[in-house]
Tab-separated table of C-alpha atoms in Angstrom:
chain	number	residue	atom	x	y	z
X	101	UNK	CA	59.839	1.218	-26.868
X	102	UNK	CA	55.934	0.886	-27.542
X	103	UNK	CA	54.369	-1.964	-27.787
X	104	UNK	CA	50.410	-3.138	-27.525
X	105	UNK	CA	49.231	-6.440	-26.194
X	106	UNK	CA	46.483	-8.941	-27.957
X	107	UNK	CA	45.443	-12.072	-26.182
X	108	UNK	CA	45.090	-15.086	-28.233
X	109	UNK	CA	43.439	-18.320	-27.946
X	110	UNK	CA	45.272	-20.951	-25.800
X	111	UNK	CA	46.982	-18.986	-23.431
X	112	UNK	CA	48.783	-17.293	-26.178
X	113	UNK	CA	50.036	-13.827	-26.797
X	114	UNK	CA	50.688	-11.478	-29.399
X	115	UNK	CA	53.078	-8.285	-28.685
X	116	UNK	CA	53.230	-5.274	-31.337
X	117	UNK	CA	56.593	-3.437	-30.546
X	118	UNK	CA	58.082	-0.100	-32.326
X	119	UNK	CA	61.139	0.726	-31.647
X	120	UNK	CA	62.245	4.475	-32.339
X	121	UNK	CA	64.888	5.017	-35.118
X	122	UNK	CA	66.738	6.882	-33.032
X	123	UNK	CA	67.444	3.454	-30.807
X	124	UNK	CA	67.601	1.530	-33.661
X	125	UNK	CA	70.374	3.548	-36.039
X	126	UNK	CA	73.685	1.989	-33.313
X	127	UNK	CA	72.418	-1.437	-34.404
X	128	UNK	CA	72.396	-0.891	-37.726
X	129	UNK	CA	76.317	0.410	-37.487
X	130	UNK	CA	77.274	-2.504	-35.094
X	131	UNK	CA	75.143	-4.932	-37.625
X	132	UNK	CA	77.712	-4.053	-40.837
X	133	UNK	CA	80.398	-3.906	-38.906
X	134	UNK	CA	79.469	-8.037	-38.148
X	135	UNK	CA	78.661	-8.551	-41.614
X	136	UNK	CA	82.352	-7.182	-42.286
X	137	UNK	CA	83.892	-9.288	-39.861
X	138	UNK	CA	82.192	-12.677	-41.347
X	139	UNK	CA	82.419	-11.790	-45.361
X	140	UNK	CA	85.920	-11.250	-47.089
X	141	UNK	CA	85.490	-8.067	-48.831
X	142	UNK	CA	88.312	-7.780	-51.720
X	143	UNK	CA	90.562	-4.784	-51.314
X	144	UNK	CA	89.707	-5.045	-46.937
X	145	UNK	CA	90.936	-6.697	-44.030
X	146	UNK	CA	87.869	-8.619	-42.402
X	147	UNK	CA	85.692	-6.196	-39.759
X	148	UNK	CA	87.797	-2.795	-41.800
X	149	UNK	CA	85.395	-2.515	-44.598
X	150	UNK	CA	83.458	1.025	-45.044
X	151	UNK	CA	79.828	1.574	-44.594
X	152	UNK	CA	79.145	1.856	-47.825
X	153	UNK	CA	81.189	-0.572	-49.303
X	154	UNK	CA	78.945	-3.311	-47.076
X	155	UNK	CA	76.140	-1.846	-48.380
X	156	UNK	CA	76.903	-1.901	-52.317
X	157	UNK	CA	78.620	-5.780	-51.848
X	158	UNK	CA	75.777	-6.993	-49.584
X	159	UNK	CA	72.679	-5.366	-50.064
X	160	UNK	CA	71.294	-1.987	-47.420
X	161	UNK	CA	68.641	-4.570	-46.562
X	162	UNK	CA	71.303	-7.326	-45.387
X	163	UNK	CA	72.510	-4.710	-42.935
X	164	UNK	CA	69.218	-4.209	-41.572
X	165	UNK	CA	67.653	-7.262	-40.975
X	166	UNK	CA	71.173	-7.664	-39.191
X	167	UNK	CA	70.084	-4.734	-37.038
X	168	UNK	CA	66.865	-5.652	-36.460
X	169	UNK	CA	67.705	-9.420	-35.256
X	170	UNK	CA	70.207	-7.739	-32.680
X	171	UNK	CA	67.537	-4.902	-31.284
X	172	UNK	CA	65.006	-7.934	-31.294
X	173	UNK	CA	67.284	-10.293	-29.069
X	174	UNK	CA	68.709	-7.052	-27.048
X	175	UNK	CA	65.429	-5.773	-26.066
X	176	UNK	CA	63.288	-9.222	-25.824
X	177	UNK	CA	63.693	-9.608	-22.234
X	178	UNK	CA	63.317	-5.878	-21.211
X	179	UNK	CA	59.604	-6.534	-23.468
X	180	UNK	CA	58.562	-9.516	-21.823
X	181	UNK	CA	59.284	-7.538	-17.962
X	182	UNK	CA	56.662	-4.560	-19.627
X	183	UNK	CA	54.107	-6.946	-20.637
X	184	UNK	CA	54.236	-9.033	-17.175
X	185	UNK	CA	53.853	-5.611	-15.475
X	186	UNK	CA	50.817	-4.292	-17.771
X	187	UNK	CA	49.071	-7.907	-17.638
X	188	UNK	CA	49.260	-8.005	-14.069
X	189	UNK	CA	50.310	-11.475	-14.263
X	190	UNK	CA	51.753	-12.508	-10.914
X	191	UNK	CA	53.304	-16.307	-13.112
X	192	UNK	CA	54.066	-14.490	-16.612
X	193	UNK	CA	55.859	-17.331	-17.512
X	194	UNK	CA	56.899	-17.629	-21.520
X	195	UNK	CA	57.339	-21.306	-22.570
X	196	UNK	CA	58.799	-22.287	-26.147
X	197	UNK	CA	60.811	-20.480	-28.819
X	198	UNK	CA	58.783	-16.772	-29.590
X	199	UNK	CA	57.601	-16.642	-32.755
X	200	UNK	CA	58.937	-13.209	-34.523
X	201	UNK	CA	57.927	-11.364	-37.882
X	202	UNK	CA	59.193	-8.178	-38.368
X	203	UNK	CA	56.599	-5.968	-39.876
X	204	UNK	CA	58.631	-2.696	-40.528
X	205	UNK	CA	61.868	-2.672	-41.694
X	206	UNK	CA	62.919	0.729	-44.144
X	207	UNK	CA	66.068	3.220	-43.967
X	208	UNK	CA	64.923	5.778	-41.489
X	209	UNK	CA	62.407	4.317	-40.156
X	210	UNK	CA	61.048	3.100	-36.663
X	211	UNK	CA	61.458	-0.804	-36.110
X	212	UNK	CA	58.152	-2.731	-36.065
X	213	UNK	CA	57.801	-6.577	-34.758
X	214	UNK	CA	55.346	-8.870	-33.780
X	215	UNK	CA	55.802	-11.321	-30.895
X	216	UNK	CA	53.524	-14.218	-30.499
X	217	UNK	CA	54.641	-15.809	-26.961
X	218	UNK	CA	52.823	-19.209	-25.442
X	219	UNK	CA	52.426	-18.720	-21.918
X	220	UNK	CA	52.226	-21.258	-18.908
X	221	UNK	CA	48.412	-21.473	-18.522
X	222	UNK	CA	46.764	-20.248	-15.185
X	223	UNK	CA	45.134	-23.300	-13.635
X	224	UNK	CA	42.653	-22.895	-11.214
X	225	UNK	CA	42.411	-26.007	-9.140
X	226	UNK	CA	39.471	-27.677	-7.512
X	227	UNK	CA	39.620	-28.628	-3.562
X	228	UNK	CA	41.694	-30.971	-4.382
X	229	UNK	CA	42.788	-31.998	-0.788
X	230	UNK	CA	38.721	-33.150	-0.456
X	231	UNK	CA	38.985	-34.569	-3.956
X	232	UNK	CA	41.886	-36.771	-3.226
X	233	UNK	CA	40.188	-38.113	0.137
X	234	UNK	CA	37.740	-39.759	-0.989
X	235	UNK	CA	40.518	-41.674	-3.589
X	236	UNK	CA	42.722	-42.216	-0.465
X	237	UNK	CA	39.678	-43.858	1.731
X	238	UNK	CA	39.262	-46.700	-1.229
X	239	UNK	CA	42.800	-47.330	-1.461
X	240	UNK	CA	43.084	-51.208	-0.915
X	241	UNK	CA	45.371	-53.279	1.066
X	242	UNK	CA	47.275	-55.542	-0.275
X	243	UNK	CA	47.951	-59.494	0.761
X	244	UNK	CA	49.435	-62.129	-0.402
X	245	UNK	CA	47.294	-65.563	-0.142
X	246	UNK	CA	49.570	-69.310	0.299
X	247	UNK	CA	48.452	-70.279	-3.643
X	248	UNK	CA	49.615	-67.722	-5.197
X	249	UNK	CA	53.312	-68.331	-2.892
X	250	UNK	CA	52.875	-72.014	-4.329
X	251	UNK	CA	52.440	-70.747	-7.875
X	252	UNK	CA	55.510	-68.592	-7.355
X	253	UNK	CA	57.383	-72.021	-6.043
X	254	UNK	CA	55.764	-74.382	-8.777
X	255	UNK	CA	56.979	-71.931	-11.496
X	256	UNK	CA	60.871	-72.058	-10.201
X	257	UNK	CA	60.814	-75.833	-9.700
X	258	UNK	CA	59.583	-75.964	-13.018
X	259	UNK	CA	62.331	-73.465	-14.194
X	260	UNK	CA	65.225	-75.251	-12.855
X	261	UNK	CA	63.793	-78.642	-13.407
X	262	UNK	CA	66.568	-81.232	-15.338
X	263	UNK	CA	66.250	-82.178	-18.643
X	264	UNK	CA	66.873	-86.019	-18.962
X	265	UNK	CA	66.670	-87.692	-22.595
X	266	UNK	CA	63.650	-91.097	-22.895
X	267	UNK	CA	63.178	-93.337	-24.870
X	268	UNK	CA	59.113	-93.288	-25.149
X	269	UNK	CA	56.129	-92.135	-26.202
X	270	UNK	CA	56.109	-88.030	-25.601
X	271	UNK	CA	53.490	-86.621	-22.938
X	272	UNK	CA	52.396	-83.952	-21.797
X	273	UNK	CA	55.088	-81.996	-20.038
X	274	UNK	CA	58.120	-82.901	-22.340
X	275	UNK	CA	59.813	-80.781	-23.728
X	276	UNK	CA	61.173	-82.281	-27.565
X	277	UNK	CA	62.926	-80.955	-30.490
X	278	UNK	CA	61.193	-81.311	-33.732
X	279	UNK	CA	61.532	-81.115	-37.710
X	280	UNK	CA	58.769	-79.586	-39.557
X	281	UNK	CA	57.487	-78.630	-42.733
X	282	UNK	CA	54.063	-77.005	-43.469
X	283	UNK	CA	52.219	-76.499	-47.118
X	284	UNK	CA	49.376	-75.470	-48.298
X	285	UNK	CA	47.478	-76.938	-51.967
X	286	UNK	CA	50.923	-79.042	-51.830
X	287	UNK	CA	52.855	-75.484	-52.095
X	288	UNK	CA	55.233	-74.931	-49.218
X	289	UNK	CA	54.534	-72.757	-47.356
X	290	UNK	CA	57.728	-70.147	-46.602
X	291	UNK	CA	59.081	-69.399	-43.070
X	292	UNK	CA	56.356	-71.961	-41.656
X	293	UNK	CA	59.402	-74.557	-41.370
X	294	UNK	CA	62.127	-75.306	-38.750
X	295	UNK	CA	64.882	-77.991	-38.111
X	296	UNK	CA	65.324	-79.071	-34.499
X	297	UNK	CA	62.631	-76.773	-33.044
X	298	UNK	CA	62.290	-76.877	-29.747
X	299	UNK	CA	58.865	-76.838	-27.725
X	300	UNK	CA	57.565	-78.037	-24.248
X	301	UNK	CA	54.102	-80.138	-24.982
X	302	UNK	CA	51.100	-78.034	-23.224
X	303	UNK	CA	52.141	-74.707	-23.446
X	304	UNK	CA	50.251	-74.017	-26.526
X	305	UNK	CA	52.682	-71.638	-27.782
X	306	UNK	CA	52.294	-73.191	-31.503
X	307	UNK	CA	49.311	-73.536	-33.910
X	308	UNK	CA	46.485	-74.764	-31.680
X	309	UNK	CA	46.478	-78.145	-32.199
X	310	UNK	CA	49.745	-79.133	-33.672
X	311	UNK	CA	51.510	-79.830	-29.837
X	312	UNK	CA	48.808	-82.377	-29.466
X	313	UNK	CA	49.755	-84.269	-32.380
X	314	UNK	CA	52.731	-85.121	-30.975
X	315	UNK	CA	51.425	-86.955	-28.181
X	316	UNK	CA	52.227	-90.524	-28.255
X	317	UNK	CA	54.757	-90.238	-30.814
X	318	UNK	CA	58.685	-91.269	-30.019
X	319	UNK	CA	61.821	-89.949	-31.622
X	320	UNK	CA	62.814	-90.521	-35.137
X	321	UNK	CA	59.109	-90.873	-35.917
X	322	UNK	CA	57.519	-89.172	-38.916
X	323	UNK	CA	53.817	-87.891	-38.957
X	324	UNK	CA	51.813	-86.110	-41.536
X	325	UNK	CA	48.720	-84.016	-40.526
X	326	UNK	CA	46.217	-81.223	-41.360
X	327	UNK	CA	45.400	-78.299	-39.158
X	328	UNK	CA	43.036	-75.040	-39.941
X	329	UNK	CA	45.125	-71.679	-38.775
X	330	UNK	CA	42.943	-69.967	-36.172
X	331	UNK	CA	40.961	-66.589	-38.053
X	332	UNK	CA	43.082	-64.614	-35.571
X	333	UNK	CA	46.203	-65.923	-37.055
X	334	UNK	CA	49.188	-63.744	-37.176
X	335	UNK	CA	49.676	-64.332	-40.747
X	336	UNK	CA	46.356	-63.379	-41.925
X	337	UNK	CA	46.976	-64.855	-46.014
X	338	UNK	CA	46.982	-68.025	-44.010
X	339	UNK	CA	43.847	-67.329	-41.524
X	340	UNK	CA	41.419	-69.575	-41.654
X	341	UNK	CA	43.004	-71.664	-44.377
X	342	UNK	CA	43.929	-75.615	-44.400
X	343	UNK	CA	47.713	-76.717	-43.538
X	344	UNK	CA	49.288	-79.739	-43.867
X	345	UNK	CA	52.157	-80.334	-42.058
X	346	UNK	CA	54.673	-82.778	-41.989
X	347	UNK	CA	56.697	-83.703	-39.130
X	348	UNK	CA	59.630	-85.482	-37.626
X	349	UNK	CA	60.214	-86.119	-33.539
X	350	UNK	CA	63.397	-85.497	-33.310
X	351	UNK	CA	64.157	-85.772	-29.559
X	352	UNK	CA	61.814	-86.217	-26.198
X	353	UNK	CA	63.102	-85.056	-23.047
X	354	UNK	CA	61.078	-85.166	-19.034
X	355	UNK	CA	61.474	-82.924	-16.914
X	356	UNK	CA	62.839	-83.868	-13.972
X	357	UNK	CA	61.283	-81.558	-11.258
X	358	UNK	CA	63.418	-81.121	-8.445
X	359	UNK	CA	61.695	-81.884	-4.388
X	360	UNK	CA	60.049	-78.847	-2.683
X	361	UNK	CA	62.233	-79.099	0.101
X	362	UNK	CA	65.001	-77.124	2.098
X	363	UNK	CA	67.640	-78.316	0.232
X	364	UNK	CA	66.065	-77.273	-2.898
X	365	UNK	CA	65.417	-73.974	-1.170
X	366	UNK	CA	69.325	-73.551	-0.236
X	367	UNK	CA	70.482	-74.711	-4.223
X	368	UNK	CA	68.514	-71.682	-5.712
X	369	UNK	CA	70.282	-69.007	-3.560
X	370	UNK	CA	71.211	-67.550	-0.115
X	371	UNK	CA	68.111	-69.249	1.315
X	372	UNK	CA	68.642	-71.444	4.800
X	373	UNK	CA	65.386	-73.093	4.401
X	374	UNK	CA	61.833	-73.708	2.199
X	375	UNK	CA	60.328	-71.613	4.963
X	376	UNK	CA	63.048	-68.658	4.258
X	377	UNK	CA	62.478	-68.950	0.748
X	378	UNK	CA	58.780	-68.465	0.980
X	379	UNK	CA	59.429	-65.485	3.366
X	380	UNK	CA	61.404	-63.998	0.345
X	381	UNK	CA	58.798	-64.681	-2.301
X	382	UNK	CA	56.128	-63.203	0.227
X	383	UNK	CA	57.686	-60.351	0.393
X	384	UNK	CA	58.655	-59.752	-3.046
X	385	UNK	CA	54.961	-60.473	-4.365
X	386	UNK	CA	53.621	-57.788	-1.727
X	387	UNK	CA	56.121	-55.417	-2.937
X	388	UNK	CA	55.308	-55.926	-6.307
X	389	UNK	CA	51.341	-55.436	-5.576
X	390	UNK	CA	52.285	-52.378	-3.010
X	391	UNK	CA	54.015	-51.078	-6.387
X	392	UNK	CA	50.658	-51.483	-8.175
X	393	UNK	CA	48.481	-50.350	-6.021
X	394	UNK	CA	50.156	-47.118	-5.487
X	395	UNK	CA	50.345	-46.284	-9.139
X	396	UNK	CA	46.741	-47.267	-9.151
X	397	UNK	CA	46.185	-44.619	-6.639
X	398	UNK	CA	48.335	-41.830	-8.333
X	399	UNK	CA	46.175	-42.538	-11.111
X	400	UNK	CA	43.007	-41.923	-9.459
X	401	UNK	CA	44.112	-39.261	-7.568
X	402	UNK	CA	45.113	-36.933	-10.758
X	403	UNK	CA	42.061	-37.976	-12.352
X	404	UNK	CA	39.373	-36.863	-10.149
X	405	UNK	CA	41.777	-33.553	-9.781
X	406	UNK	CA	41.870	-33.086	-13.763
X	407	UNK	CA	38.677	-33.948	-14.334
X	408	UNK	CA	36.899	-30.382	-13.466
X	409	UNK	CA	40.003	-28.287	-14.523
X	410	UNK	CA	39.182	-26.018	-17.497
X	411	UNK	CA	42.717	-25.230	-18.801
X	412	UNK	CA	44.042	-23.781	-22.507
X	413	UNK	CA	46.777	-25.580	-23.133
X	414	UNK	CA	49.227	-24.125	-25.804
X	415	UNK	CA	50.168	-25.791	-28.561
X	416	UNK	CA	53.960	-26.119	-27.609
X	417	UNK	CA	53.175	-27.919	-24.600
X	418	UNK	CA	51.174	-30.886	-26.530
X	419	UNK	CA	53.908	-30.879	-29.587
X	420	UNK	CA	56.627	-31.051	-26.550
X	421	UNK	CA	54.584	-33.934	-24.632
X	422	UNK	CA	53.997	-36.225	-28.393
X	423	UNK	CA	57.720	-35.837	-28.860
X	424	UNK	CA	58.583	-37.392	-25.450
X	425	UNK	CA	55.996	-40.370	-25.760
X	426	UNK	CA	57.279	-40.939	-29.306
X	427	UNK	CA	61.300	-41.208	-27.760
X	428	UNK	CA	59.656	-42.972	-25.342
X	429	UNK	CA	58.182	-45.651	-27.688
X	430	UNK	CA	61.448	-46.001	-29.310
X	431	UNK	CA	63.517	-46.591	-26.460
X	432	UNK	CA	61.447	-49.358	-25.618
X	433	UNK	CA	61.627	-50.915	-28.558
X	434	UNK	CA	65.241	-50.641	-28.846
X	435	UNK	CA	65.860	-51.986	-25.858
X	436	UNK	CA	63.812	-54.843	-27.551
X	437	UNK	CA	66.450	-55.116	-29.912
X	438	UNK	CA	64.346	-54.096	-32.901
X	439	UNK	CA	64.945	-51.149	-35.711
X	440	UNK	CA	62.152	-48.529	-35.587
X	441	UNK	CA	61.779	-47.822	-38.921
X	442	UNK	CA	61.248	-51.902	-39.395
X	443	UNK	CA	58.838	-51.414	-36.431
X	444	UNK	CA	56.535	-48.529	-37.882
X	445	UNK	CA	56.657	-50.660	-41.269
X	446	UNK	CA	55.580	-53.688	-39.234
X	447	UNK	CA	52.536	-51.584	-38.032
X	448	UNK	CA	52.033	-50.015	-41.259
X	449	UNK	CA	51.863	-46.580	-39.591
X	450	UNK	CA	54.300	-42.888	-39.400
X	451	UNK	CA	55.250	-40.954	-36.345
X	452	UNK	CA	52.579	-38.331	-37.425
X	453	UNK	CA	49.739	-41.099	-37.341
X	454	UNK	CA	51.224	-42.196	-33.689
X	455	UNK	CA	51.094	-38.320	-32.762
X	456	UNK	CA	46.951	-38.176	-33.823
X	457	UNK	CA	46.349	-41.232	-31.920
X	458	UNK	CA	48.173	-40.195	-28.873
X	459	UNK	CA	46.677	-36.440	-28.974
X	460	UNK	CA	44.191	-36.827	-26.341
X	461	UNK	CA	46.644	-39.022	-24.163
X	462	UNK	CA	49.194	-36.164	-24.591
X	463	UNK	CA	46.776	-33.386	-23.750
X	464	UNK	CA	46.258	-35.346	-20.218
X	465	UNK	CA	49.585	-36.117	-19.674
X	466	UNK	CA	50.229	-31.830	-20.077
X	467	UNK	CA	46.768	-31.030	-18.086
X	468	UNK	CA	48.205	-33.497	-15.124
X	469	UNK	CA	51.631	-32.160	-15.210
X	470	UNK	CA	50.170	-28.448	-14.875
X	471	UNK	CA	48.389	-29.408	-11.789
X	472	UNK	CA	50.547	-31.244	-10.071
X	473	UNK	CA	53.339	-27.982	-10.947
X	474	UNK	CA	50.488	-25.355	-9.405
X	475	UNK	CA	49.611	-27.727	-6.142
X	476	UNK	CA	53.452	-27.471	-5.950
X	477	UNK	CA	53.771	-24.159	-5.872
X	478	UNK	CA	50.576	-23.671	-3.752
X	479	UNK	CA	51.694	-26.103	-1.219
X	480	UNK	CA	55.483	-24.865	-1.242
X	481	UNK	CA	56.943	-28.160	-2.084
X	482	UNK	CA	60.396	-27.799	-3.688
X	483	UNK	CA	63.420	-30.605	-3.782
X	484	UNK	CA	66.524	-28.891	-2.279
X	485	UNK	CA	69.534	-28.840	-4.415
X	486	UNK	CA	71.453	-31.933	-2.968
X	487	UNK	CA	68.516	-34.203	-3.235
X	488	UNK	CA	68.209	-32.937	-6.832
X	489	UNK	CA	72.480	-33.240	-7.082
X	490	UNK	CA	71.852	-37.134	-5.492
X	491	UNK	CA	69.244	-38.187	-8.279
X	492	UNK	CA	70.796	-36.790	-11.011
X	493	UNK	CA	74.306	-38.750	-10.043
X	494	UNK	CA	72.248	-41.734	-9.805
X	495	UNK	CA	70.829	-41.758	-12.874
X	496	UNK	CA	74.650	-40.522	-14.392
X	497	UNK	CA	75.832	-43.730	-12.696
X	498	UNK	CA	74.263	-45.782	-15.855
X	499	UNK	CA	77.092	-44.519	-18.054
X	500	UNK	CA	80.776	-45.866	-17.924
X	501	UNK	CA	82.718	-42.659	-18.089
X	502	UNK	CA	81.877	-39.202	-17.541
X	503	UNK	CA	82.586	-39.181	-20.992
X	504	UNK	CA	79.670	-41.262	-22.389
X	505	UNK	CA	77.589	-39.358	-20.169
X	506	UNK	CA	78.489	-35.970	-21.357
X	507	UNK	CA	78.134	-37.358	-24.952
X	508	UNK	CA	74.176	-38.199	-24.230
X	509	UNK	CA	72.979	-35.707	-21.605
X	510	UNK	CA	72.552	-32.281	-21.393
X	511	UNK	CA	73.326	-31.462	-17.711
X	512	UNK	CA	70.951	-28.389	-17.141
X	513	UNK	CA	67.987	-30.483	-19.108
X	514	UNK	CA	69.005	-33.599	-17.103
X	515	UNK	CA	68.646	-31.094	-13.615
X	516	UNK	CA	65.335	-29.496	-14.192
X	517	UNK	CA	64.134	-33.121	-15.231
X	518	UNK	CA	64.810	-34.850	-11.926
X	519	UNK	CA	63.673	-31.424	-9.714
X	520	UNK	CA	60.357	-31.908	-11.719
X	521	UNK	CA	60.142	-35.963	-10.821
X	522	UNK	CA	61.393	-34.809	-7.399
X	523	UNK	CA	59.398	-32.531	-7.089
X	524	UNK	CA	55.825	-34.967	-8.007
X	525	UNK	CA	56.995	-37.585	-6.076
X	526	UNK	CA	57.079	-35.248	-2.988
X	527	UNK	CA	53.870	-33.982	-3.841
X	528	UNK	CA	52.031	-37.328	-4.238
X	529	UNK	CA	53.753	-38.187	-0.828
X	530	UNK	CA	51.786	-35.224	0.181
X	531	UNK	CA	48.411	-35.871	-1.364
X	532	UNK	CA	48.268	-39.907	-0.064
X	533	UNK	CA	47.961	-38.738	3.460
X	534	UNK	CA	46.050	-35.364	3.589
């Protein structure tokens, strides 16, 4: 088998291969005798038919294109081991589905195919150990101050606090339950309307200025106002634009919040005093800025080690990288409980404009996961099989039967995911104290 080697732009490759006639012609027998085997053939048991009678029923050219797709796949591995060898590539690593075109194909004749093969760039890294030093030596502490502890607190007495039903005036803090109607010319206006609507006065989670109309009123009063929607307005037919609203008080309720004490402390959960109870928000707020910090870190770290790197990156590997941000996307906004086609209508956008937009963040996303692979491999960092084994269990552990999880993951795909997460972690563990 000859074949000649061009190099193409972004770490692609294209491989011209002839294969002699003479290695070709068993194919083409074994190729009819498959045809047989999957065509009834009148007058023939399936896989019996003649040589020629394949030929007249199906066409000579069936039979060889047959033949060539089963010399292709036989002798595509055996290729790829020439080409590593002549290229003197020590990480000849294909990536992707080949793209194949045969380019000679006649009775008699010597096979002729093109291969054009993406490749795992080569990335040459910076000194990245010096690189990530400097990162490491502005990394910040983190603390947690006695406000924001008291925020925390003031948030869960506020959270648990009582409802309790008055008869007065409504003030700042209530929480009531309103009827309302909004038009516009004297048109009503539809969707801007709601029976028993519930709101806490101050949070300014309505049209600015409509909470504050309800100050001073009690329940089973009726008021009639005008408000202008903000330019920013969600609905932007309405932005800008004079409302009048009508409005009935329906019900006005205090809170009742509850003493910052130990009791308090011991009624929210396994807490034996106020002072435990801080403890436990203490430590949960510097766990959650710990959290933050170190991804601000990672972030830094990659940056200033991808910023210098000069690296073609194929095609397949940004297509790959858009598709996994797009599943992504829609996860999360399942798990929202929306429909994604309702979603991309809200937006007024397609998949393909997402995939321009996210191009360049995709292109990073590959350019950072090369690195971190080659500082891997320089460094020698590999999970073991039982730590991969543990993770991927773990994350199996979501599903209620072996079943279900069968149903929605591919085990080898799910394997060589975790080794690669694994596998970053470890080396980020590595790079935050060179």
């Amino acid at each position: 088998m000859e074949h000649k080697i061009t190099k193409l732009p972004k770490s692609e490759i294209e491989i011209l291969a002839t294969i002699p006639f003479s290695e070709f012609e068993p194919q083409i027998k074994r190729a009819a005798v498959l045809l047989s085997e999957e065509n009834d053939i009148k007058g023939f048991r399936r896989g019996r038919a003649p040589y020629e009678i394949i030929k007249n029923r199906l066409g000579e050219m069936a039979i060889y294109e047959r033949a060539a797709n089963l010399t292709i796949r036989q002798n595509y591995t055996e290729l790829l081991k020439k080409v590593s060898t002549d290229t003197q590539k020590k990480d000849f690593t294909p990536i992707g589905r080949p793209e194949i075109t045969i380019t000679k194909l006649a009775p008699g004749n010597d096979l002729e195919f093109k291969i054009k093969v993406a490749l795992l760039p080569k990335v040459e890294l910076p000194d990245y150990k010096s690189l990530v030093q400097k990162v490491v030596k502005n990394k910040k502490a983190v603390s947690v101050d006695e406000e924001e502890i008291q925020k925390t607190l003031d948030w869960i007495r506020e959270s648990r606090a009582p409802l309790v039903t008055v008869n007065r005036p409504a003030q700042k803090g209530d929480a009531v339950e309103i009827d309302f109607t909004a038009s516009q010319n004297m048109v009503k206006i539809e969707g801007l309307d709601s029976k028993n609507h519930p709101l806490t006065i101050g949070q300014n989670k309505f049209l600015p200025g409509l909470e504050d109309q309800l100050l001073g009123m009690k329940a089973g009063e009726e008021k009639n106002f005008s408000l202008i929607a903000p330019e920013n307005w969600h609905d932007q037919n309405l932005a800008g634009k004079k409302l009048d609203f009508k409005i009935t008080l329906k019900l006005v309720q205090e809170k009742i919040i509850p003493e910052l004490n130990d009791e308090f402390a011991k009624s929210i959960g396994k807490f034996s005093s106020l002072e435990d109870l801080k403890k436990n928000i203490r430590d949960g707020l510097t766990k959650e800025k710990e959290a933050r910090e170190k991804q601000k870190t990672r972030s830094a770290i990659i940056e200033e080690i991808i910023s210098p790197l000069k690296i073609e990156i194929p095609e397949v590997l940004i297509i790959s990288e858009l598709a996994k941000m797009l599943q992504e996307m829609k996860n999360g906004i399942e798990d929202m409980q929306m429909n994604w086609a309702d979603y991309l209508l809200h937006i007024k956008k397609s998949e393909e404009d997402l995939k321009k937009e996210w191009r360049g963040e995709a292109e990073k996303r590959v350019r950072a996961a090369l690195a971190l692979r080659e500082i891997a491999r320089l460094e020698k960092i590999e999970p073991s099989a039982e730590e991969v084994e543990t993770a991927a269990n773990q994350y199996l552990a979501q599903f209620e039967t072996p079943e279900e999880a069968r149903k929605n993951i591919d085990p080898e795909e799910l394997k060589e995911y975790t080794k690669g997460v694994l596998r970053n972690e470890k080396v980020f563990e590595l790079l935050e104290n060179v």
